[in-house]
């Protein structure tokens, strides 16, 4: 992923910390980090104000684009075990847990 001044390398089993820092930087530079900074707002209803509907639309777009961008930086073999129907914050938490398990398993194989 390349976002003007930010480049994100592919996630491997050994570079989660650096990859996560690059993801955070790239999204903040592109002002696409709303879904990373804020929890999902309540889904709009017919009773919702225009402001609430607009806020949800902005968050949903940020979440969708963030997920697309992040998935593009993860190798297929790592991506296969990750869920596809969660928000970007939960997705990153799942990636982190997967990487912690992979690192633990790698260390204990010797």
mmCIF file with all atom_site columns, C-alpha atoms in Angstrom:
data_model
loop_
_atom_site.group_PDB
_atom_site.id
_atom_site.type_symbol
_atom_site.label_atom_id
_atom_site.label_alt_id
_atom_site.label_comp_id
_atom_site.label_asym_id
_atom_site.label_entity_id
_atom_site.label_seq_id
_atom_site.pdbx_PDB_ins_code
_atom_site.Cartn_x
_atom_site.Cartn_y
_atom_site.Cartn_z
_atom_site.occupancy
_atom_site.B_iso_or_equiv
_atom_site.pdbx_formal_charge
_atom_site.auth_seq_id
_atom_site.auth_comp_id
_atom_site.auth_asym_id
_atom_site.auth_atom_id
_atom_site.pdbx_PDB_model_num
ATOM 1   C CA . UNK A 1 1   ? 0.000   0.000   0.000  1.00 0.00 ? 1   UNK A CA 1
ATOM 2   C CA . UNK A 1 2   ? 1.342   3.422   -0.894 1.00 0.00 ? 2   UNK A CA 1
ATOM 3   C CA . UNK A 1 3   ? -0.347  6.571   0.343  1.00 0.00 ? 3   UNK A CA 1
ATOM 4   C CA . UNK A 1 4   ? 1.683   9.535   -0.940 1.00 0.00 ? 4   UNK A CA 1
ATOM 5   C CA . UNK A 1 5   ? 4.303   9.652   1.833  1.00 0.00 ? 5   UNK A CA 1
ATOM 6   C CA . UNK A 1 6   ? 3.523   6.297   3.434  1.00 0.00 ? 6   UNK A CA 1
ATOM 7   C CA . UNK A 1 7   ? 4.440   2.836   2.237  1.00 0.00 ? 7   UNK A CA 1
ATOM 8   C CA . UNK A 1 8   ? 3.246   -0.324  3.961  1.00 0.00 ? 8   UNK A CA 1
ATOM 9   C CA . UNK A 1 9   ? 5.160   -3.547  3.506  1.00 0.00 ? 9   UNK A CA 1
ATOM 10  C CA . UNK A 1 10  ? 3.391   -6.901  3.334  1.00 0.00 ? 10  UNK A CA 1
ATOM 11  C CA . UNK A 1 11  ? 2.661   -8.464  6.712  1.00 0.00 ? 11  UNK A CA 1
ATOM 12  C CA . UNK A 1 12  ? 4.733   -11.549 7.412  1.00 0.00 ? 12  UNK A CA 1
ATOM 13  C CA . UNK A 1 13  ? 5.043   -13.760 10.460 1.00 0.00 ? 13  UNK A CA 1
ATOM 14  C CA . UNK A 1 14  ? 7.864   -11.602 11.832 1.00 0.00 ? 14  UNK A CA 1
ATOM 15  C CA . UNK A 1 15  ? 7.008   -7.934  11.211 1.00 0.00 ? 15  UNK A CA 1
ATOM 16  C CA . UNK A 1 16  ? 3.661   -7.229  12.894 1.00 0.00 ? 16  UNK A CA 1
ATOM 17  C CA . UNK A 1 17  ? 4.852   -4.315  15.038 1.00 0.00 ? 17  UNK A CA 1
ATOM 18  C CA . UNK A 1 18  ? 6.482   -2.453  12.117 1.00 0.00 ? 18  UNK A CA 1
ATOM 19  C CA . UNK A 1 19  ? 3.540   -3.300  9.812  1.00 0.00 ? 19  UNK A CA 1
ATOM 20  C CA . UNK A 1 20  ? 1.012   -1.949  12.344 1.00 0.00 ? 20  UNK A CA 1
ATOM 21  C CA . UNK A 1 21  ? 2.970   1.294   12.746 1.00 0.00 ? 21  UNK A CA 1
ATOM 22  C CA . UNK A 1 22  ? 3.058   1.719   8.956  1.00 0.00 ? 22  UNK A CA 1
ATOM 23  C CA . UNK A 1 23  ? -0.698  1.043   8.699  1.00 0.00 ? 23  UNK A CA 1
ATOM 24  C CA . UNK A 1 24  ? -1.480  3.621   11.391 1.00 0.00 ? 24  UNK A CA 1
ATOM 25  C CA . UNK A 1 25  ? 0.762   6.208   9.730  1.00 0.00 ? 25  UNK A CA 1
ATOM 26  C CA . UNK A 1 26  ? -0.610  5.602   6.227  1.00 0.00 ? 26  UNK A CA 1
ATOM 27  C CA . UNK A 1 27  ? -4.223  5.909   7.343  1.00 0.00 ? 27  UNK A CA 1
ATOM 28  C CA . UNK A 1 28  ? -3.614  9.038   9.391  1.00 0.00 ? 28  UNK A CA 1
ATOM 29  C CA . UNK A 1 29  ? -1.748  10.675  6.485  1.00 0.00 ? 29  UNK A CA 1
ATOM 30  C CA . UNK A 1 30  ? -4.656  9.925   4.176  1.00 0.00 ? 30  UNK A CA 1
ATOM 31  C CA . UNK A 1 31  ? -7.228  10.981  6.785  1.00 0.00 ? 31  UNK A CA 1
ATOM 32  C CA . UNK A 1 32  ? -8.837  7.553   6.464  1.00 0.00 ? 32  UNK A CA 1
ATOM 33  C CA . UNK A 1 33  ? -8.391  6.506   10.081 1.00 0.00 ? 33  UNK A CA 1
ATOM 34  C CA . UNK A 1 34  ? -11.858 7.371   11.421 1.00 0.00 ? 34  UNK A CA 1
ATOM 35  C CA . UNK A 1 35  ? -12.830 3.707   11.855 1.00 0.00 ? 35  UNK A CA 1
ATOM 36  C CA . UNK A 1 36  ? -9.535  3.065   13.652 1.00 0.00 ? 36  UNK A CA 1
ATOM 37  C CA . UNK A 1 37  ? -9.973  6.007   16.029 1.00 0.00 ? 37  UNK A CA 1
ATOM 38  C CA . UNK A 1 38  ? -13.692 5.762   16.777 1.00 0.00 ? 38  UNK A CA 1
ATOM 39  C CA . UNK A 1 39  ? -16.026 2.912   17.621 1.00 0.00 ? 39  UNK A CA 1
ATOM 40  C CA . UNK A 1 40  ? -18.824 2.124   15.206 1.00 0.00 ? 40  UNK A CA 1
ATOM 41  C CA . UNK A 1 41  ? -21.685 4.557   15.769 1.00 0.00 ? 41  UNK A CA 1
ATOM 42  C CA . UNK A 1 42  ? -25.233 3.285   16.103 1.00 0.00 ? 42  UNK A CA 1
ATOM 43  C CA . UNK A 1 43  ? -26.734 2.320   12.771 1.00 0.00 ? 43  UNK A CA 1
ATOM 44  C CA . UNK A 1 44  ? -29.098 5.033   11.586 1.00 0.00 ? 44  UNK A CA 1
ATOM 45  C CA . UNK A 1 45  ? -32.826 4.542   11.804 1.00 0.00 ? 45  UNK A CA 1
ATOM 46  C CA . UNK A 1 46  ? -35.695 6.535   10.370 1.00 0.00 ? 46  UNK A CA 1
ATOM 47  C CA . UNK A 1 47  ? -35.554 8.529   13.613 1.00 0.00 ? 47  UNK A CA 1
ATOM 48  C CA . UNK A 1 48  ? -31.863 9.453   13.177 1.00 0.00 ? 48  UNK A CA 1
ATOM 49  C CA . UNK A 1 49  ? -30.852 13.008  12.386 1.00 0.00 ? 49  UNK A CA 1
ATOM 50  C CA . UNK A 1 50  ? -29.085 13.892  9.146  1.00 0.00 ? 50  UNK A CA 1
ATOM 51  C CA . UNK A 1 51  ? -25.919 14.473  11.182 1.00 0.00 ? 51  UNK A CA 1
ATOM 52  C CA . UNK A 1 52  ? -26.110 10.963  12.688 1.00 0.00 ? 52  UNK A CA 1
ATOM 53  C CA . UNK A 1 53  ? -26.691 9.447   9.246  1.00 0.00 ? 53  UNK A CA 1
ATOM 54  C CA . UNK A 1 54  ? -23.754 11.383  7.809  1.00 0.00 ? 54  UNK A CA 1
ATOM 55  C CA . UNK A 1 55  ? -21.466 10.376  10.690 1.00 0.00 ? 55  UNK A CA 1
ATOM 56  C CA . UNK A 1 56  ? -22.378 6.718   10.228 1.00 0.00 ? 56  UNK A CA 1
ATOM 57  C CA . UNK A 1 57  ? -21.812 6.961   6.463  1.00 0.00 ? 57  UNK A CA 1
ATOM 58  C CA . UNK A 1 58  ? -18.347 8.475   7.033  1.00 0.00 ? 58  UNK A CA 1
ATOM 59  C CA . UNK A 1 59  ? -17.448 5.799   9.565  1.00 0.00 ? 59  UNK A CA 1
ATOM 60  C CA . UNK A 1 60  ? -18.749 2.986   7.344  1.00 0.00 ? 60  UNK A CA 1
ATOM 61  C CA . UNK A 1 61  ? -16.743 4.264   4.359  1.00 0.00 ? 61  UNK A CA 1
ATOM 62  C CA . UNK A 1 62  ? -13.601 4.579   6.474  1.00 0.00 ? 62  UNK A CA 1
ATOM 63  C CA . UNK A 1 63  ? -14.111 1.057   7.815  1.00 0.00 ? 63  UNK A CA 1
ATOM 64  C CA . UNK A 1 64  ? -14.691 -0.441  4.365  1.00 0.00 ? 64  UNK A CA 1
ATOM 65  C CA . UNK A 1 65  ? -11.696 1.298   2.763  1.00 0.00 ? 65  UNK A CA 1
ATOM 66  C CA . UNK A 1 66  ? -9.461  0.484   5.736  1.00 0.00 ? 66  UNK A CA 1
ATOM 67  C CA . UNK A 1 67  ? -10.343 -3.206  5.534  1.00 0.00 ? 67  UNK A CA 1
ATOM 68  C CA . UNK A 1 68  ? -9.669  -3.273  1.793  1.00 0.00 ? 68  UNK A CA 1
ATOM 69  C CA . UNK A 1 69  ? -6.315  -1.531  2.219  1.00 0.00 ? 69  UNK A CA 1
ATOM 70  C CA . UNK A 1 70  ? -5.231  -3.726  5.122  1.00 0.00 ? 70  UNK A CA 1
ATOM 71  C CA . UNK A 1 71  ? -6.200  -6.963  3.388  1.00 0.00 ? 71  UNK A CA 1
ATOM 72  C CA . UNK A 1 72  ? -4.054  -5.925  0.420  1.00 0.00 ? 72  UNK A CA 1
ATOM 73  C CA . UNK A 1 73  ? -0.988  -5.837  2.696  1.00 0.00 ? 73  UNK A CA 1
ATOM 74  C CA . UNK A 1 74  ? -1.437  -9.311  4.182  1.00 0.00 ? 74  UNK A CA 1
ATOM 75  C CA . UNK A 1 75  ? -0.061  -12.398 2.467  1.00 0.00 ? 75  UNK A CA 1
ATOM 76  C CA . UNK A 1 76  ? -2.720  -14.828 1.278  1.00 0.00 ? 76  UNK A CA 1
ATOM 77  C CA . UNK A 1 77  ? -1.476  -17.614 3.548  1.00 0.00 ? 77  UNK A CA 1
ATOM 78  C CA . UNK A 1 78  ? -1.919  -15.346 6.589  1.00 0.00 ? 78  UNK A CA 1
ATOM 79  C CA . UNK A 1 79  ? -5.227  -13.928 5.394  1.00 0.00 ? 79  UNK A CA 1
ATOM 80  C CA . UNK A 1 80  ? -6.931  -17.294 4.972  1.00 0.00 ? 80  UNK A CA 1
ATOM 81  C CA . UNK A 1 81  ? -7.631  -17.739 8.689  1.00 0.00 ? 81  UNK A CA 1
ATOM 82  C CA . UNK A 1 82  ? -8.916  -14.222 9.288  1.00 0.00 ? 82  UNK A CA 1
ATOM 83  C CA . UNK A 1 83  ? -12.611 -13.306 9.480  1.00 0.00 ? 83  UNK A CA 1
ATOM 84  C CA . UNK A 1 84  ? -14.098 -11.179 6.726  1.00 0.00 ? 84  UNK A CA 1
ATOM 85  C CA . UNK A 1 85  ? -17.244 -9.825  8.361  1.00 0.00 ? 85  UNK A CA 1
ATOM 86  C CA . UNK A 1 86  ? -15.925 -7.654  11.208 1.00 0.00 ? 86  UNK A CA 1
ATOM 87  C CA . UNK A 1 87  ? -14.937 -4.022  11.571 1.00 0.00 ? 87  UNK A CA 1
ATOM 88  C CA . UNK A 1 88  ? -11.367 -2.848  11.079 1.00 0.00 ? 88  UNK A CA 1
ATOM 89  C CA . UNK A 1 89  ? -10.572 -2.523  14.808 1.00 0.00 ? 89  UNK A CA 1
ATOM 90  C CA . UNK A 1 90  ? -11.654 -6.107  15.446 1.00 0.00 ? 90  UNK A CA 1
ATOM 91  C CA . UNK A 1 91  ? -9.832  -7.272  12.308 1.00 0.00 ? 91  UNK A CA 1
ATOM 92  C CA . UNK A 1 92  ? -6.562  -5.718  13.508 1.00 0.00 ? 92  UNK A CA 1
ATOM 93  C CA . UNK A 1 93  ? -7.028  -7.273  16.950 1.00 0.00 ? 93  UNK A CA 1
ATOM 94  C CA . UNK A 1 94  ? -7.507  -10.673 15.286 1.00 0.00 ? 94  UNK A CA 1
ATOM 95  C CA . UNK A 1 95  ? -4.400  -10.144 13.144 1.00 0.00 ? 95  UNK A CA 1
ATOM 96  C CA . UNK A 1 96  ? -2.415  -9.254  16.261 1.00 0.00 ? 96  UNK A CA 1
ATOM 97  C CA . UNK A 1 97  ? -3.590  -12.378 18.095 1.00 0.00 ? 97  UNK A CA 1
ATOM 98  C CA . UNK A 1 98  ? -2.743  -14.519 15.059 1.00 0.00 ? 98  UNK A CA 1
ATOM 99  C CA . UNK A 1 99  ? 0.749   -13.031 14.938 1.00 0.00 ? 99  UNK A CA 1
ATOM 100 C CA . UNK A 1 100 ? 1.297   -13.551 18.665 1.00 0.00 ? 100 UNK A CA 1
ATOM 101 C CA . UNK A 1 101 ? 0.292   -17.213 18.305 1.00 0.00 ? 101 UNK A CA 1
ATOM 102 C CA . UNK A 1 102 ? 2.513   -17.645 15.230 1.00 0.00 ? 102 UNK A CA 1
ATOM 103 C CA . UNK A 1 103 ? 5.493   -16.096 17.026 1.00 0.00 ? 103 UNK A CA 1
ATOM 104 C CA . UNK A 1 104 ? 4.893   -18.287 20.095 1.00 0.00 ? 104 UNK A CA 1
ATOM 105 C CA . UNK A 1 105 ? 4.624   -21.432 17.975 1.00 0.00 ? 105 UNK A CA 1
ATOM 106 C CA . UNK A 1 106 ? 7.781   -20.527 16.048 1.00 0.00 ? 106 UNK A CA 1
ATOM 107 C CA . UNK A 1 107 ? 9.763   -19.970 19.257 1.00 0.00 ? 107 UNK A CA 1
ATOM 108 C CA . UNK A 1 108 ? 8.603   -23.256 20.747 1.00 0.00 ? 108 UNK A CA 1
ATOM 109 C CA . UNK A 1 109 ? 9.434   -25.387 17.718 1.00 0.00 ? 109 UNK A CA 1
ATOM 110 C CA . UNK A 1 110 ? 13.117  -25.365 18.530 1.00 0.00 ? 110 UNK A CA 1
#
